[in-house]
CSV table of C-alpha atoms in Angstrom, one decimal:
chain,number,residue,atom,x,y,z
A,1,MET,CA,-76.7,-131.6,58.9
A,2,SER,CA,-73.8,-130.3,60.9
A,3,ALA,CA,-73.9,-132.5,64.0
A,4,SER,CA,-70.9,-134.7,64.6
A,5,LEU,CA,-70.3,-137.3,67.3
A,6,GLY,CA,-66.9,-136.4,68.8
A,7,LYS,CA,-64.3,-139.0,69.7
A,8,ASP,CA,-66.3,-141.7,71.6
A,9,LEU,CA,-69.7,-143.2,71.9
A,10,VAL,CA,-70.2,-143.8,75.6
A,11,GLY,CA,-74.0,-143.4,76.1
A,12,LEU,CA,-77.1,-141.6,74.9
A,13,GLU,CA,-77.5,-139.6,78.1
A,14,HIS,CA,-75.2,-136.8,77.0
A,15,MET,CA,-76.1,-136.9,73.3
A,16,THR,CA,-78.3,-134.4,71.5
A,17,PRO,CA,-81.4,-135.4,69.5
A,18,GLU,CA,-79.5,-134.2,66.4
A,19,GLN,CA,-76.6,-136.6,67.0
A,20,ILE,CA,-79.0,-139.5,67.6
A,21,ARG,CA,-80.8,-138.7,64.4
A,22,LEU,CA,-77.5,-138.4,62.5
A,23,ILE,CA,-76.7,-142.0,63.5
A,24,LEU,CA,-80.1,-143.3,62.5
A,25,ASP,CA,-80.1,-141.5,59.2
A,26,THR,CA,-76.6,-142.7,58.4
A,27,ALA,CA,-77.6,-146.3,59.3
A,28,GLU,CA,-80.2,-146.2,56.6
A,29,PRO,CA,-77.8,-146.5,53.5
A,30,PHE,CA,-75.7,-149.1,55.4
A,31,LYS,CA,-78.6,-151.5,55.4
A,32,GLU,CA,-78.2,-151.9,51.7
A,33,VAL,CA,-74.5,-152.7,51.9
A,34,SER,CA,-75.4,-156.0,53.7
A,35,GLU,CA,-77.7,-156.9,50.8
A,36,ARG,CA,-74.9,-156.6,48.2
A,37,PRO,CA,-73.4,-159.6,46.4
A,38,ILE,CA,-70.1,-158.4,47.9
A,39,LYS,CA,-71.0,-157.2,51.4
A,40,LYS,CA,-68.1,-154.9,51.8
A,41,VAL,CA,-67.1,-151.3,51.2
A,42,PRO,CA,-63.6,-149.8,51.6
A,43,ALA,CA,-64.5,-146.9,54.0
A,44,LEU,CA,-62.4,-148.1,56.9
A,45,ARG,CA,-59.6,-149.7,55.0
A,46,GLY,CA,-56.4,-149.7,57.0
A,47,LYS,CA,-58.1,-149.0,60.4
A,48,THR,CA,-57.4,-151.4,63.2
A,49,ILE,CA,-60.2,-152.1,65.7
A,50,VAL,CA,-59.9,-154.1,68.9
A,51,ASN,CA,-63.1,-155.7,70.3
A,52,LEU,CA,-62.3,-155.8,74.1
A,53,PHE,CA,-64.9,-158.0,75.7
A,54,PHE,CA,-64.6,-158.5,79.5
A,55,GLU,CA,-68.1,-160.1,79.6
A,56,ALA,CA,-69.7,-162.8,77.6
A,57,SER,CA,-71.5,-161.7,74.5
A,58,THR,CA,-72.5,-163.4,71.3
A,59,ARG,CA,-74.9,-161.1,69.4
A,60,THR,CA,-73.2,-157.8,70.2
A,61,ARG,CA,-69.7,-159.0,69.5
A,62,ILE,CA,-70.6,-160.7,66.3
A,63,SER,CA,-72.6,-157.8,65.2
A,64,PHE,CA,-69.7,-155.4,65.8
A,65,GLU,CA,-67.4,-157.7,64.0
A,66,PHE,CA,-69.6,-157.9,60.9
A,67,ALA,CA,-70.0,-154.2,60.9
A,68,GLU,CA,-66.2,-153.7,61.1
A,69,LYS,CA,-65.4,-156.3,58.4
A,70,ARG,CA,-68.1,-154.9,56.1
A,71,LEU,CA,-66.3,-151.6,56.3
A,72,SER,CA,-63.0,-153.3,55.6
A,73,ALA,CA,-61.4,-152.6,59.0
A,74,ASP,CA,-58.9,-155.0,60.5
A,75,THR,CA,-60.2,-156.5,63.7
A,76,VAL,CA,-58.8,-158.3,66.7
A,77,ASN,CA,-61.0,-159.8,69.4
A,78,VAL,CA,-59.7,-159.9,73.0
A,79,ALA,CA,-61.7,-161.7,75.7
A,80,ALA,CA,-60.9,-161.3,79.3
A,81,SER,CA,-60.4,-164.9,80.0
A,82,GLY,CA,-57.2,-166.2,78.5
A,83,SER,CA,-55.7,-162.7,78.3
A,84,SER,CA,-53.4,-160.8,80.6
A,85,VAL,CA,-56.5,-159.4,82.2
A,86,SER,CA,-56.9,-162.6,84.1
A,87,LYS,CA,-53.3,-162.0,85.4
A,88,GLY,CA,-54.4,-158.8,87.1
A,89,GLU,CA,-53.6,-156.2,84.5
A,90,THR,CA,-55.6,-153.0,84.8
A,91,LEU,CA,-58.0,-151.8,82.1
A,92,VAL,CA,-55.9,-148.8,81.3
A,93,ASP,CA,-52.7,-150.8,81.1
A,94,THR,CA,-54.4,-153.3,78.7
A,95,ALA,CA,-55.7,-150.5,76.5
A,96,LYS,CA,-52.4,-148.6,76.6
A,97,ASN,CA,-50.6,-151.7,75.5
A,98,LEU,CA,-53.0,-152.2,72.6
A,99,GLU,CA,-52.6,-148.5,71.7
A,100,ALA,CA,-48.8,-149.0,71.6
A,101,MET,CA,-49.5,-151.5,68.8
A,102,ARG,CA,-51.1,-148.5,66.9
A,103,ILE,CA,-54.8,-149.3,66.9
A,104,ASP,CA,-57.5,-146.8,65.9
A,105,MET,CA,-60.6,-147.8,67.8
A,106,VAL,CA,-61.7,-149.9,70.8
A,107,VAL,CA,-65.1,-151.5,71.2
A,108,ILE,CA,-65.4,-152.3,74.9
A,109,ARG,CA,-67.8,-154.4,77.0
A,110,HIS,CA,-67.1,-154.3,80.7
A,111,PRO,CA,-69.0,-155.4,83.9
A,112,SER,CA,-68.3,-152.0,85.6
A,113,SER,CA,-70.5,-149.0,85.0
A,114,GLY,CA,-68.5,-146.2,83.6
A,115,ALA,CA,-65.7,-148.3,82.2
A,116,ALA,CA,-66.1,-147.0,78.6
A,117,GLY,CA,-66.1,-143.4,79.6
A,118,PHE,CA,-63.2,-143.9,81.9
A,119,LEU,CA,-61.2,-145.5,79.1
A,120,GLY,CA,-62.2,-142.9,76.5
A,121,GLN,CA,-60.7,-140.2,78.7
A,122,ARG,CA,-57.4,-142.0,79.0
A,123,ILE,CA,-56.5,-143.2,75.5
A,124,ASN,CA,-56.4,-141.4,72.1
A,125,SER,CA,-58.2,-144.1,70.1
A,126,ASN,CA,-62.0,-143.8,69.6
A,127,VAL,CA,-63.9,-145.8,72.2
A,128,ILE,CA,-67.3,-147.4,71.6
A,129,ASN,CA,-69.3,-148.7,74.5
A,130,ALA,CA,-70.7,-152.1,73.9
A,131,GLY,CA,-72.3,-152.3,77.4
A,132,ASP,CA,-70.8,-151.2,80.7
A,133,GLY,CA,-72.2,-152.6,83.9
A,134,LYS,CA,-75.7,-151.2,84.6
A,135,HIS,CA,-74.9,-148.0,82.9
A,136,GLU,CA,-75.5,-147.9,79.1
A,137,HIS,CA,-75.6,-150.0,76.0
A,138,PRO,CA,-75.9,-147.2,73.4
A,139,THR,CA,-75.7,-149.2,70.2
A,140,GLN,CA,-78.5,-151.5,71.4
A,141,ALA,CA,-80.8,-148.6,72.1
A,142,LEU,CA,-79.9,-147.0,68.7
A,143,LEU,CA,-80.8,-150.2,66.8
A,144,ASP,CA,-84.1,-150.4,68.9
A,145,LEU,CA,-84.8,-146.8,67.8
A,146,LEU,CA,-84.1,-147.6,64.2
A,147,THR,CA,-86.4,-150.6,64.3
A,148,ILE,CA,-89.2,-148.6,65.8
A,149,ARG,CA,-88.8,-145.9,63.2
A,150,ASP,CA,-88.8,-148.5,60.4
A,151,LYS,CA,-92.0,-150.1,61.7
A,152,HIS,CA,-93.9,-147.0,62.6
A,153,GLY,CA,-92.4,-144.4,60.4
A,154,LYS,CA,-91.7,-142.1,63.4
A,155,ILE,CA,-90.6,-142.1,67.0
A,156,GLU,CA,-92.1,-138.9,68.2
A,157,GLY,CA,-95.4,-139.4,70.0
A,158,LEU,CA,-95.2,-143.2,70.2
A,159,LYS,CA,-95.8,-145.0,73.5
A,160,VAL,CA,-93.0,-147.4,74.2
A,161,CYS,CA,-93.0,-149.6,77.3
A,162,LEU,CA,-89.9,-151.5,78.7
A,163,VAL,CA,-91.0,-154.6,80.4
A,164,GLY,CA,-89.2,-156.6,83.1
A,165,ASP,CA,-85.8,-156.2,84.8
A,166,VAL,CA,-85.3,-152.5,84.4
A,167,LEU,CA,-83.1,-152.3,87.6
A,168,HIS,CA,-80.2,-154.3,86.2
A,169,SER,CA,-80.7,-153.3,82.5
A,170,ARG,CA,-78.3,-151.0,80.7
A,171,VAL,CA,-80.5,-151.6,77.6
A,172,ALA,CA,-83.4,-150.0,79.5
A,173,ARG,CA,-81.4,-147.0,80.6
A,174,SER,CA,-80.1,-146.3,77.1
A,175,ASN,CA,-83.5,-146.8,75.6
A,176,ILE,CA,-85.1,-144.3,78.1
A,177,TRP,CA,-82.6,-141.6,77.2
A,178,GLY,CA,-82.9,-142.2,73.4
A,179,LEU,CA,-86.6,-142.5,73.3
A,180,THR,CA,-87.3,-139.4,75.5
A,181,LYS,CA,-84.8,-137.3,73.5
A,182,LEU,CA,-86.6,-138.2,70.3
A,183,GLY,CA,-90.0,-137.4,71.7
A,184,ALA,CA,-91.5,-140.8,72.5
A,185,GLN,CA,-93.5,-141.4,75.7
A,186,VAL,CA,-91.8,-144.1,77.7
A,187,GLY,CA,-93.3,-146.5,80.2
A,188,VAL,CA,-91.7,-149.2,82.4
A,189,CYS,CA,-93.4,-152.2,83.8
A,190,GLY,CA,-92.2,-155.0,86.1
A,191,PRO,CA,-92.0,-156.2,89.7
A,192,HIS,CA,-91.1,-153.6,92.3
A,193,THR,CA,-88.0,-155.6,93.2
A,194,LEU,CA,-86.7,-155.0,89.7
A,195,MET,CA,-87.5,-151.3,89.4
A,196,PRO,CA,-84.9,-148.7,90.3
A,197,ARG,CA,-86.1,-146.3,93.0
A,198,GLY,CA,-87.0,-142.9,91.5
A,199,ILE,CA,-87.3,-144.2,88.0
A,200,GLU,CA,-90.1,-141.7,87.3
A,201,GLU,CA,-87.6,-138.9,87.7
A,202,LEU,CA,-86.3,-139.9,84.3
A,203,GLY,CA,-89.7,-138.9,82.8
A,204,VAL,CA,-91.1,-142.3,82.5
A,205,LYS,CA,-94.5,-143.7,83.5
A,206,PHE,CA,-94.5,-146.8,85.9
A,207,PHE,CA,-97.1,-149.5,85.3
A,208,PRO,CA,-97.5,-151.9,88.2
A,209,ARG,CA,-99.4,-154.5,86.1
A,210,ILE,CA,-98.6,-155.9,82.6
A,211,GLU,CA,-102.2,-155.6,81.6
A,212,GLU,CA,-102.1,-151.8,82.1
A,213,ALA,CA,-98.9,-151.5,80.1
A,214,ILE,CA,-100.4,-153.5,77.2
A,215,GLU,CA,-103.5,-151.3,77.3
A,216,TRP,CA,-101.3,-148.2,77.0
A,217,ALA,CA,-98.4,-149.1,74.7
A,218,ASP,CA,-97.8,-149.1,70.9
A,219,VAL,CA,-94.5,-150.9,71.4
A,220,LEU,CA,-93.3,-153.4,74.1
A,221,ASN,CA,-89.6,-153.9,74.5
A,222,VAL,CA,-89.4,-157.0,76.6
A,223,LEU,CA,-86.2,-157.2,78.6
A,224,ARG,CA,-84.4,-160.4,79.3
A,225,LEU,CA,-84.9,-161.8,82.8
A,226,GLN,CA,-81.4,-162.5,84.0
A,227,LEU,CA,-81.8,-165.9,85.5
A,228,GLU,CA,-79.2,-165.3,88.3
A,229,ARG,CA,-81.7,-162.7,89.7
A,230,MET,CA,-84.0,-165.5,90.8
A,231,GLU,CA,-81.2,-167.0,93.0
A,232,LYS,CA,-80.7,-163.6,94.5
A,233,GLY,CA,-84.3,-163.4,95.6
A,234,PHE,CA,-85.6,-160.7,93.3
A,235,ILE,CA,-88.4,-163.0,92.0
A,236,PRO,CA,-90.0,-166.1,93.6
A,237,SER,CA,-89.8,-168.4,90.6
A,238,LEU,CA,-89.6,-168.5,86.8
A,239,ARG,CA,-93.1,-170.0,86.6
A,240,GLU,CA,-94.6,-167.3,88.7
A,241,TYR,CA,-92.8,-164.6,86.7
A,242,TYR,CA,-94.3,-166.0,83.5
A,243,ARG,CA,-97.7,-166.1,85.1
A,244,VAL,CA,-97.7,-162.5,86.4
A,245,TRP,CA,-95.4,-160.7,83.9
A,246,GLY,CA,-95.1,-162.9,80.8
A,247,VAL,CA,-96.1,-161.3,77.5
A,248,THR,CA,-98.6,-163.8,76.1
A,249,PRO,CA,-101.0,-163.8,73.1
A,250,GLU,CA,-103.9,-163.9,75.5
A,251,ARG,CA,-102.8,-160.7,77.2
A,252,LEU,CA,-102.0,-158.9,73.9
A,253,GLU,CA,-105.4,-159.8,72.5
A,254,ARG,CA,-107.0,-157.4,74.9
A,255,SER,CA,-105.3,-154.4,73.3
A,256,PRO,CA,-107.2,-152.5,70.6
A,257,ARG,CA,-103.8,-152.0,68.7
A,258,ALA,CA,-101.4,-154.4,67.1
A,259,ILE,CA,-98.5,-153.9,69.5
A,260,THR,CA,-95.0,-154.1,68.1
A,261,ILE,CA,-92.9,-156.7,70.0
A,262,MET,CA,-89.2,-156.2,70.6
A,263,HIS,CA,-86.6,-158.1,72.7
A,264,PRO,CA,-82.8,-157.4,72.9
A,265,GLY,CA,-82.0,-161.1,73.3
A,266,PRO,CA,-81.1,-163.6,74.3
A,267,MET,CA,-84.7,-164.6,75.0
A,268,ASN,CA,-86.0,-166.9,77.7
A,269,ARG,CA,-88.9,-168.3,75.9
A,270,GLY,CA,-91.7,-169.1,78.3
A,271,VAL,CA,-90.4,-166.8,81.0
A,272,GLU,CA,-90.6,-163.1,80.0
A,273,ILE,CA,-92.0,-163.8,76.5
A,274,ASP,CA,-94.3,-166.5,75.1
A,275,SER,CA,-93.0,-168.3,72.0
A,276,ARG,CA,-96.2,-167.5,70.1
A,277,VAL,CA,-95.5,-163.8,70.7
A,278,ALA,CA,-91.8,-164.0,69.9
A,279,ASP,CA,-92.5,-165.7,66.6
A,280,GLY,CA,-95.8,-163.8,65.9
A,281,PRO,CA,-96.6,-161.4,63.1
A,282,HIS,CA,-95.9,-158.3,65.2
A,283,SER,CA,-92.5,-159.4,66.4
A,284,VAL,CA,-89.6,-157.4,65.0
A,285,ILE,CA,-87.0,-159.2,67.1
A,286,LEU,CA,-85.0,-160.4,64.1
A,287,ASP,CA,-85.3,-157.0,62.4
A,288,GLN,CA,-83.5,-155.7,65.5
A,289,VAL,CA,-80.6,-158.0,64.8
A,290,THR,CA,-80.4,-157.0,61.2
A,291,ASN,CA,-80.5,-153.3,62.1
A,292,GLY,CA,-77.8,-153.8,64.7
A,293,VAL,CA,-75.2,-154.3,62.0
A,294,ALA,CA,-76.3,-151.2,60.1
A,295,VAL,CA,-76.3,-149.0,63.2
A,296,ARG,CA,-72.9,-150.2,64.2
A,297,MET,CA,-71.5,-149.6,60.7
A,298,ALA,CA,-72.9,-146.0,61.0
A,299,VAL,CA,-71.3,-145.4,64.4
A,300,LEU,CA,-67.9,-146.8,63.2
A,301,TYR,CA,-68.1,-144.7,60.0
A,302,LEU,CA,-69.1,-141.5,61.8
A,303,LEU,CA,-66.4,-141.9,64.6
A,304,ALA,CA,-63.5,-143.1,62.5
A,305,GLY,CA,-60.9,-140.7,61.4
A,306,GLY,CA,-62.6,-137.5,62.2
A,307,ARG,CA,-59.3,-135.6,62.0
A,308,PRO,CA,-60.4,-132.0,61.6
A,309,GLU,CA,-56.9,-130.7,61.3
A,310,LEU,CA,-56.6,-132.6,58.0
A,311,ALA,CA,-59.9,-131.3,56.8
A,312,ASP,CA,-58.8,-127.7,57.5
A,313,ALA,CA,-55.5,-128.3,55.7
A,314,ALA,CA,-57.3,-129.7,52.7
A,315,LYS,CA,-59.6,-126.6,52.6
A,316,ARG,CA,-56.7,-124.2,52.8
A,317,GLY,CA,-55.1,-126.1,50.0
A,318,GLY,CA,-57.9,-124.9,47.8
A,319,GLY,CA,-60.8,-127.2,47.1
A,320,GLY,CA,-59.6,-130.2,45.1
A,321,GLY,CA,-62.7,-132.2,46.0
A,322,ALA,CA,-64.8,-134.3,43.7
A,323,GLU,CA,-67.2,-132.7,41.3
B,1,MET,CA,-79.5,-128.1,28.9
B,2,SER,CA,-82.4,-130.1,27.3
B,3,ARG,CA,-80.7,-129.9,23.9
B,4,ALA,CA,-77.4,-131.1,25.4
B,5,LEU,CA,-79.2,-134.0,27.0
B,6,GLN,CA,-80.9,-134.9,23.7
B,7,ARG,CA,-77.5,-135.0,22.0
B,8,MET,CA,-76.1,-137.1,24.8
B,9,ALA,CA,-79.0,-139.6,24.6
B,10,VAL,CA,-78.3,-140.1,20.9
B,11,ALA,CA,-74.6,-140.5,21.5
B,12,VAL,CA,-75.2,-143.0,24.3
B,13,ALA,CA,-77.4,-145.2,22.1
B,14,GLU,CA,-74.8,-144.9,19.2
B,15,LEU,CA,-72.0,-145.8,21.6
B,16,ALA,CA,-73.8,-148.9,22.6
B,17,HIS,CA,-74.7,-149.9,19.1
B,18,GLY,CA,-78.3,-150.1,20.0
B,19,THR,CA,-79.8,-150.5,23.5
B,20,ALA,CA,-79.5,-154.2,24.3
B,21,ASP,CA,-77.7,-154.7,27.6
B,22,LEU,CA,-77.6,-151.0,28.2
B,23,VAL,CA,-77.8,-149.8,31.9
B,24,LEU,CA,-77.5,-146.2,32.9
B,25,ILE,CA,-76.1,-145.6,36.3
B,26,GLY,CA,-76.3,-142.1,37.8
B,27,ILE,CA,-73.9,-140.9,40.5
B,28,GLN,CA,-75.6,-139.3,43.5
B,29,ARG,CA,-77.1,-136.8,43.5
B,30,ARG,CA,-77.5,-134.9,40.3
B,31,GLY,CA,-76.1,-137.7,38.1
B,32,VAL,CA,-79.1,-139.8,39.1
B,33,GLU,CA,-81.6,-137.3,37.8
B,34,LEU,CA,-79.6,-136.8,34.6
B,35,ALA,CA,-79.4,-140.6,34.0
B,36,GLU,CA,-83.2,-140.7,34.5
B,37,ARG,CA,-83.7,-138.0,31.8
B,38,ILE,CA,-81.3,-139.5,29.3
B,39,ALA,CA,-82.9,-142.9,29.8
B,40,LYS,CA,-86.3,-141.5,29.1
B,41,LEU,CA,-85.1,-139.8,26.0
B,42,ILE,CA,-83.5,-143.0,24.7
B,43,GLU,CA,-86.8,-144.8,25.5
B,44,LYS,CA,-88.7,-142.3,23.5
B,45,ASP,CA,-86.4,-142.4,20.5
B,46,GLU,CA,-85.9,-146.2,20.4
B,47,GLY,CA,-89.1,-147.5,22.0
B,48,VAL,CA,-87.4,-149.7,24.5
B,49,VAL,CA,-87.0,-149.9,28.3
B,50,VAL,CA,-83.6,-148.7,29.5
B,51,PRO,CA,-82.8,-149.9,33.1
B,52,ARG,CA,-81.2,-147.3,35.3
B,53,GLY,CA,-79.7,-147.2,38.8
B,54,ALA,CA,-78.2,-144.9,41.4
B,55,LEU,CA,-74.7,-145.2,42.8
B,56,ASP,CA,-73.4,-143.4,45.9
B,57,ILE,CA,-69.6,-143.5,45.9
B,58,THR,CA,-69.0,-141.9,49.4
B,59,LEU,CA,-67.7,-145.1,51.0
B,60,TYR,CA,-65.2,-145.6,48.1
B,61,ARG,CA,-63.7,-142.1,48.3
B,62,ASP,CA,-60.0,-141.9,48.7
B,63,ASP,CA,-60.2,-138.8,50.9
B,64,LEU,CA,-62.7,-140.0,53.6
B,65,GLU,CA,-59.9,-139.6,56.2
B,66,THR,CA,-59.5,-135.9,55.5
B,67,VAL,CA,-63.1,-134.7,55.0
B,68,GLY,CA,-64.5,-132.8,58.1
B,69,PRO,CA,-68.0,-133.8,59.0
B,70,LYS,CA,-68.7,-137.2,57.4
B,71,PRO,CA,-70.6,-136.8,54.1
B,72,VAL,CA,-74.3,-137.9,54.1
B,73,ILE,CA,-74.6,-141.1,52.2
B,74,GLY,CA,-77.2,-141.4,49.5
B,75,GLU,CA,-79.0,-144.4,48.1
B,76,THR,CA,-77.3,-147.1,46.0
B,77,ARG,CA,-79.8,-149.0,43.9
B,78,LEU,CA,-78.7,-151.1,40.9
B,79,PRO,CA,-81.4,-152.6,38.8
B,80,VAL,CA,-79.9,-155.9,37.6
B,81,ASP,CA,-76.8,-158.0,37.9
B,82,LEU,CA,-74.3,-156.0,35.9
B,83,THR,CA,-72.4,-159.0,34.6
B,84,ASP,CA,-72.2,-158.8,30.8
B,85,LYS,CA,-74.1,-155.5,30.7
B,86,HIS,CA,-72.9,-152.3,29.1
B,87,ALA,CA,-72.9,-149.9,32.1
B,88,VAL,CA,-72.9,-146.2,31.4
B,89,ILE,CA,-71.9,-144.0,34.4
B,90,VAL,CA,-73.7,-140.6,34.3
B,91,ASP,CA,-72.6,-137.6,36.3
B,92,ASP,CA,-73.1,-133.9,36.1
B,93,VAL,CA,-69.5,-132.6,36.2
B,94,LEU,CA,-66.2,-134.4,35.3
B,95,TYR,CA,-63.3,-132.7,37.1
B,96,THR,CA,-60.4,-134.5,38.9
B,97,GLY,CA,-61.7,-138.0,37.9
B,98,ARG,CA,-61.6,-139.2,41.5
B,99,THR,CA,-65.3,-139.7,41.7
B,100,VAL,CA,-65.2,-141.8,38.5
B,101,ARG,CA,-62.3,-143.9,40.0
B,102,ALA,CA,-64.4,-144.6,43.1
B,103,ALA,CA,-67.5,-145.5,40.9
B,104,LEU,CA,-65.4,-147.9,38.9
B,105,ASP,CA,-64.2,-149.6,42.1
B,106,GLU,CA,-67.7,-149.8,43.4
B,107,LEU,CA,-69.2,-151.2,40.2
B,108,ALA,CA,-66.6,-154.0,40.2
B,109,ASP,CA,-68.2,-155.2,43.5
B,110,PHE,CA,-71.6,-155.6,41.8
B,111,GLY,CA,-70.5,-157.8,39.0
B,112,ARG,CA,-68.4,-157.8,35.8
B,113,PRO,CA,-69.9,-155.5,33.1
B,114,LYS,CA,-68.7,-156.3,29.6
B,115,ARG,CA,-68.1,-152.6,29.2
B,116,ILE,CA,-68.2,-149.4,31.3
B,117,SER,CA,-68.6,-146.0,29.6
B,118,LEU,CA,-68.7,-142.5,31.0
B,119,CYS,CA,-71.2,-139.8,30.1
B,120,VAL,CA,-71.1,-136.3,31.7
B,121,LEU,CA,-73.0,-133.1,31.2
B,122,ILE,CA,-69.9,-130.8,31.8
B,123,ASP,CA,-66.2,-131.7,31.3
B,124,ARG,CA,-64.3,-128.9,33.1
B,125,GLY,CA,-60.8,-130.3,32.6
B,126,GLY,CA,-58.4,-130.5,35.6
B,127,ARG,CA,-58.0,-134.3,35.7
B,128,GLU,CA,-55.8,-135.8,38.4
B,129,LEU,CA,-56.3,-139.4,37.0
B,130,PRO,CA,-56.1,-140.9,33.5
B,131,ILE,CA,-59.9,-140.9,33.0
B,132,GLN,CA,-61.8,-139.5,30.0
B,133,ALA,CA,-65.5,-139.3,29.2
B,134,ASP,CA,-67.1,-141.1,26.2
B,135,VAL,CA,-70.0,-138.7,25.9
B,136,VAL,CA,-69.8,-135.0,26.9
B,137,GLY,CA,-72.6,-132.5,26.9
B,138,GLN,CA,-70.3,-129.5,26.9
B,139,VAL,CA,-66.6,-128.8,27.5
B,140,VAL,CA,-66.0,-125.8,29.8
B,141,LYS,CA,-62.5,-124.3,30.3
B,142,THR,CA,-61.9,-123.6,34.0
B,143,SER,CA,-59.1,-123.0,36.5
B,144,SER,CA,-58.7,-124.6,39.9
B,145,GLY,CA,-60.4,-121.9,41.9
B,146,ASP,CA,-63.5,-122.0,39.8
B,147,ARG,CA,-66.7,-123.8,40.7
B,148,VAL,CA,-69.1,-125.4,38.2
B,149,GLU,CA,-72.6,-125.6,39.7
B,150,VAL,CA,-75.2,-127.7,38.0
B,151,GLN,CA,-78.8,-127.3,38.9
B,152,VAL,CA,-81.5,-129.7,37.8
B,153,GLU,CA,-85.2,-129.2,38.0
B,154,GLU,CA,-86.0,-132.3,40.1
B,155,ILE,CA,-83.7,-131.2,42.9
B,156,ASP,CA,-83.2,-127.4,42.5
B,157,GLY,CA,-86.4,-126.4,40.7
B,158,ARG,CA,-84.7,-125.3,37.5
B,159,ASP,CA,-82.1,-126.4,34.9
B,160,GLN,CA,-79.0,-124.3,35.0
B,161,VAL,CA,-75.2,-124.5,34.8
B,162,ASP,CA,-73.2,-121.7,36.5
B,163,LEU,CA,-69.5,-121.1,36.3
B,164,VAL,CA,-68.5,-119.3,39.5
B,165,ARG,CA,-65.0,-117.7,39.2
């Protein structure tokens, strides 16, 4: 296994299947760390990580924070409101100032697509994208991939359908890249108003009706309907959305297979997903949350340090390694 | 190797004054297989069940910063709460002692054993820390450029120890 990740994790679009598998395989042993009586290992002791969140987030921020703390890193959370960002400081200035305090890694969530990549090119610290605009949310897709692999034992050949607001969803975009790279067949299903034009060029199949998607899929990843979309006229009403697109037990019953149900959260129960489905026997929604911590630990572990010049020096010094 | 393991099994049981509270903990990867074999030998001799576990010390290494591509992490699986147990760490080669240092730190996060001992197949000298084994299969004199390669049947298809100079 010679794949490595480089300095930053910006998105899955430019990653190789080997790099994605490296993260998933590394996440596996990290699951066990969270089951220990003392949920902490010293791997990132002395590293300083800043969680720079320019957008609201509960799950992702807490998940990153747990991952960092369980690796013994020191963490600082910065939210846009109440920081110098609200006084008009630019993103790069904010990051350069943090870097001047000698930090090692930045986890960034930002409303602008491309913000994480932009930042990664301008600072020396490792940058991890925790969601940038409508671009990517790579750790969410990675935890989705891990959850699918846990449940089905493989990813290759599976039929996975993303349901709902694909247009505004960075989760959908990252999932499409990751799933297709690992050999899954990917479908998308939702109202035309919430489908990006030319989506089929990404190698996915479009289903205009939820019934057809259910007939086809092994896994449904139900995306959150962002409620502000209704005000902007993308859908007529929440009730109508539920009636036409909602994932309900009645609809799932028509499938010959037991379909695995996923949702990146937070859920709108009774809008995109029925409570009986969300809490049903084939839902892996809480497994996704558990896996999120392990995947983020793996990413932090693989990116941290990574100082090849030291490794070369150690080798030249004549193998003093363990064993 | 099988004779050495038999001797080690007897020595471990003697060290523990019987087998009550004994837990064998193998260090990934070949230590795990050696612990399994020693435990089976003790079970055969004494007619008792000896719990065993596996420990991966990667995340406790003191040189993680300097290793090139990050090492693959193996499974850590400990059978029981270690508090008041006699834990015996089993590894294939004892060299600098840094692996054992990491293992001691990691075990401390799983409880407070009443005693921890160290059992190795090969002691090749060259310690960089004040650590010694309680049970040794064989002492081999080496210098720092040498490599000691242990192969075990479960992983490598045969039992063999090579000294590569």
